[in-house]
Amino acid sequence: MKCADEFRSREITAPLVAEIHREAFRPVRLMEVCGTHTMAIFRHGIRSLLPDTVELLSGPGCPVCVTPAGHIDAFVSAVRRPEVIVATFGDLVRVPGSDGSLADARAAGARVEIVYSPMDALALAAREPERTVVFPAVGFETTAPTIAATILQAKRQGLDNFLVIPANKTMPRALEALLDDPQLQVDGLLCPGHVSAIIGAEAYRPLAERYHLACAVAGFEPADILAGLLSLIRQVNAARATVDNCYSRVVTAEGNLRAQQLMAAVFAPVDSEWRGLGAIPASGLALGEDFRRFDAMHVLDLPLSTARDPRGCRCGEILKGRLLPPDCPLYGGACTPLHPVGPCMVSGEGTCAAYHRYSDLKTSRRTAAAGQSTVRPYQGHP
């Protein structure tokens, strides 16, 4: 495998940029559906390298962002119990629910621990058998196998004080729901590298065939992303909808079969609520019958409400690609990374956080204040 610097070098990226400018002779609208792609595109200034004919939209690829407020409330409800420790990834701590965040609960005396893997949470449960350690299982297919492996390990060790709140989601069904929205019209999808490493590039074949949509799997370095965008533009020009694996050094056609087996052993598909997208059939992962004793929702009898998003927050529409962050009236004013109102401003993979960190905030504020949409009307193909 080449080192990352080679995928960032001008010798590789400049020809790709030049080829994109040659090929993008008609308007094309492309969506990346991975939060890591969103952040990488901004961090490396890729938008500034593209011609005006290429429009990039961000989709529901941030797992923290698509987790509805009701689940955040369940996490907070759990940690407010004196016997419970919530062990969670850091980007979940400040996400607000309808009754505060985990950070608010921690400030009030609850115990919230930051971990870097579910195995860290399991180790904490082993060290503190008198407490119940609850791990919020948030993420896509990328994190689900490690959570499944952790639950299997907890079962082997007989650790009944380790629980999870199942909130994992799967990407293909969500993409179907997104593409069924008549208000969203895109020409191609830049498919996520991490998720694709698990489910395989062929998982997107039904999308390409059903929606006649160009698909390209890409990695996260500038050359990876540019190669993926170039593939999508060429597919659109040729009126050819297929799945191009531009990340073959990591992603295979069939994916990681062992990881898929782990998920199938522990989880079962279930209907799931997505922020912005609503309820999507078979798009979530619930614990199977043999593992219900590790389900915090069942063991602790936690409520799962249908809490509304904060008033004025447009995260749902941003996740669907209908709006860009500057179109939200709260963006850059009431909602900032220091004082976030919605999850898209909290997560390190959130679209609003990426815009705020890497875009011209003053220009964004002026655009939003003037009531001007930053999304150009879809023109389709001539």
Short mmCIF file of N, CA, C and O in Angstrom, two decimals, residues 97-142:
data_model
loop_
_atom_site.label_atom_id
_atom_site.label_comp_id
_atom_site.label_asym_id
_atom_site.label_seq_id
_atom_site.Cartn_x
_atom_site.Cartn_y
_atom_site.Cartn_z
N GLY A 97 -30.32 16.21 23.27
CA GLY A 97 -31.62 15.59 23.11
C GLY A 97 -32.68 16.59 23.52
O GLY A 97 -32.43 17.79 23.61
N SER A 98 -33.88 16.10 23.80
CA SER A 98 -34.94 17.02 24.22
C SER A 98 -34.81 17.41 25.68
O SER A 98 -35.43 18.38 26.12
N ASP A 99 -33.98 16.67 26.42
CA ASP A 99 -33.81 16.94 27.85
C ASP A 99 -32.33 16.99 28.21
O ASP A 99 -31.88 16.38 29.17
N GLY A 100 -31.56 17.68 27.39
CA GLY A 100 -30.14 17.82 27.67
C GLY A 100 -29.30 16.78 26.96
O GLY A 100 -29.79 15.94 26.22
N SER A 101 -28.01 16.83 27.22
CA SER A 101 -27.03 15.94 26.59
C SER A 101 -26.33 15.12 27.67
O SER A 101 -26.51 15.34 28.88
N LEU A 102 -25.51 14.18 27.23
CA LEU A 102 -24.69 13.43 28.17
C LEU A 102 -23.73 14.37 28.90
O LEU A 102 -23.42 14.16 30.08
N ALA A 103 -23.26 15.40 28.21
CA ALA A 103 -22.38 16.37 28.86
C ALA A 103 -23.11 17.10 29.99
O ALA A 103 -22.53 17.34 31.06
N ASP A 104 -24.37 17.44 29.76
CA ASP A 104 -25.16 18.09 30.81
C ASP A 104 -25.34 17.15 32.00
O ASP A 104 -25.23 17.57 33.17
N ALA A 105 -25.62 15.88 31.71
CA ALA A 105 -25.80 14.91 32.79
C ALA A 105 -24.50 14.72 33.57
O ALA A 105 -24.52 14.61 34.80
N ARG A 106 -23.38 14.72 32.85
CA ARG A 106 -22.08 14.58 33.54
C ARG A 106 -21.82 15.79 34.43
O ARG A 106 -21.32 15.66 35.55
N ALA A 107 -22.17 16.98 33.96
CA ALA A 107 -21.98 18.19 34.76
C ALA A 107 -22.83 18.15 36.02
O ALA A 107 -22.48 18.77 37.04
N ALA A 108 -23.96 17.43 35.95
CA ALA A 108 -24.84 17.32 37.11
C ALA A 108 -24.44 16.18 38.04
O ALA A 108 -25.14 15.91 39.03
N GLY A 109 -23.35 15.49 37.72
CA GLY A 109 -22.85 14.44 38.62
C GLY A 109 -22.91 13.03 38.09
O GLY A 109 -22.39 12.10 38.72
N ALA A 110 -23.54 12.81 36.94
CA ALA A 110 -23.59 11.47 36.36
C ALA A 110 -22.21 11.07 35.84
O ALA A 110 -21.37 11.93 35.53
N ARG A 111 -22.00 9.79 35.70
CA ARG A 111 -20.68 9.31 35.27
C ARG A 111 -20.72 8.93 33.79
O ARG A 111 -21.36 7.95 33.39
N VAL A 112 -20.04 9.71 32.99
CA VAL A 112 -19.92 9.47 31.55
C VAL A 112 -18.44 9.30 31.25
O VAL A 112 -17.64 10.20 31.53
N GLU A 113 -18.07 8.16 30.70
CA GLU A 113 -16.68 7.87 30.37
C GLU A 113 -16.50 7.84 28.85
O GLU A 113 -17.32 7.27 28.13
N ILE A 114 -15.41 8.44 28.38
CA ILE A 114 -15.08 8.41 26.96
C ILE A 114 -14.23 7.17 26.69
O ILE A 114 -13.22 6.93 27.37
N VAL A 115 -14.65 6.38 25.71
CA VAL A 115 -13.88 5.19 25.32
C VAL A 115 -13.60 5.27 23.83
O VAL A 115 -14.22 6.02 23.09
N TYR A 116 -12.63 4.48 23.39
CA TYR A 116 -12.23 4.48 21.99
C TYR A 116 -12.67 3.22 21.26
O TYR A 116 -12.49 3.12 20.04
N SER A 117 -13.25 2.28 21.99
CA SER A 117 -13.79 1.08 21.38
C SER A 117 -14.78 0.46 22.36
O SER A 117 -14.70 0.71 23.57
N PRO A 118 -15.72 -0.36 21.87
CA PRO A 118 -16.63 -1.04 22.80
C PRO A 118 -15.89 -1.98 23.74
O PRO A 118 -16.36 -2.22 24.87
N MET A 119 -14.74 -2.51 23.33
CA MET A 119 -13.96 -3.36 24.21
C MET A 119 -13.46 -2.59 25.43
O MET A 119 -13.30 -3.16 26.52
N ASP A 120 -13.20 -1.29 25.27
CA ASP A 120 -12.83 -0.47 26.42
C ASP A 120 -13.97 -0.40 27.41
O ASP A 120 -13.76 -0.43 28.64
N ALA A 121 -15.19 -0.31 26.91
CA ALA A 121 -16.36 -0.29 27.79
C ALA A 121 -16.51 -1.62 28.52
O ALA A 121 -16.87 -1.66 29.71
N LEU A 122 -16.23 -2.71 27.81
CA LEU A 122 -16.31 -4.04 28.44
C LEU A 122 -15.25 -4.17 29.53
O LEU A 122 -15.53 -4.72 30.62
N ALA A 123 -14.06 -3.68 29.28
CA ALA A 123 -13.01 -3.72 30.30
C ALA A 123 -13.40 -2.91 31.52
O ALA A 123 -13.10 -3.29 32.67
N LEU A 124 -14.08 -1.79 31.30
CA LEU A 124 -14.55 -0.98 32.43
C LEU A 124 -15.56 -1.76 33.26
O LEU A 124 -15.55 -1.71 34.49
N ALA A 125 -16.46 -2.49 32.58
CA ALA A 125 -17.44 -3.31 33.30
C ALA A 125 -16.76 -4.38 34.13
O ALA A 125 -17.20 -4.70 35.25
N ALA A 126 -15.67 -4.95 33.60
CA ALA A 126 -14.94 -5.99 34.34
C ALA A 126 -14.26 -5.40 35.57
O ALA A 126 -14.18 -6.06 36.62
N ARG A 127 -13.78 -4.16 35.47
CA ARG A 127 -13.09 -3.51 36.59
C ARG A 127 -14.06 -3.04 37.68
O ARG A 127 -13.66 -2.93 38.85
N GLU A 128 -15.30 -2.75 37.28
CA GLU A 128 -16.26 -2.20 38.24
C GLU A 128 -17.54 -3.05 38.24
O GLU A 128 -18.58 -2.63 37.75
N PRO A 129 -17.47 -4.25 38.80
CA PRO A 129 -18.62 -5.16 38.74
C PRO A 129 -19.83 -4.67 39.52
O PRO A 129 -20.94 -5.15 39.29
N GLU A 130 -19.64 -3.70 40.42
CA GLU A 130 -20.77 -3.19 41.19
C GLU A 130 -21.59 -2.16 40.42
O GLU A 130 -22.67 -1.77 40.86
N ARG A 131 -21.09 -1.71 39.27
CA ARG A 131 -21.79 -0.74 38.44
C ARG A 131 -22.24 -1.40 37.14
O ARG A 131 -21.71 -2.44 36.72
N THR A 132 -23.24 -0.81 36.51
CA THR A 132 -23.70 -1.26 35.20
C THR A 132 -23.15 -0.32 34.15
O THR A 132 -23.41 0.89 34.19
N VAL A 133 -22.38 -0.86 33.22
CA VAL A 133 -21.77 -0.06 32.16
C VAL A 133 -22.63 -0.18 30.91
O VAL A 133 -22.88 -1.29 30.41
N VAL A 134 -23.09 0.96 30.41
CA VAL A 134 -23.96 1.00 29.24
C VAL A 134 -23.19 1.65 28.09
O VAL A 134 -22.69 2.77 28.23
N PHE A 135 -23.14 0.95 26.96
CA PHE A 135 -22.46 1.48 25.78
C PHE A 135 -23.50 1.83 24.72
O PHE A 135 -24.23 0.95 24.24
N PRO A 136 -23.62 3.10 24.32
CA PRO A 136 -24.53 3.46 23.23
C PRO A 136 -23.97 2.96 21.89
O PRO A 136 -22.94 3.43 21.42
N ALA A 137 -24.65 1.99 21.30
CA ALA A 137 -24.17 1.35 20.06
C ALA A 137 -24.62 2.17 18.87
O ALA A 137 -25.61 1.86 18.21
N VAL A 138 -23.90 3.25 18.60
CA VAL A 138 -24.20 4.15 17.49
C VAL A 138 -23.18 3.93 16.39
O VAL A 138 -21.98 3.82 16.64
N GLY A 139 -23.65 3.88 15.14
CA GLY A 139 -22.74 3.74 14.02
C GLY A 139 -23.38 2.94 12.89
O GLY A 139 -24.51 2.45 13.01
N PHE A 140 -22.63 2.83 11.81
CA PHE A 140 -23.07 2.06 10.65
C PHE A 140 -22.39 0.69 10.67
O PHE A 140 -21.93 0.22 11.70
N GLU A 141 -22.34 0.07 9.51
CA GLU A 141 -21.72 -1.25 9.41
C GLU A 141 -20.24 -1.24 9.81
O GLU A 141 -19.67 -2.29 10.11
N THR A 142 -19.64 -0.08 9.84
CA THR A 142 -18.22 0.02 10.22
C THR A 142 -18.01 -0.38 11.67
O THR A 142 -17.04 -1.09 11.99
#
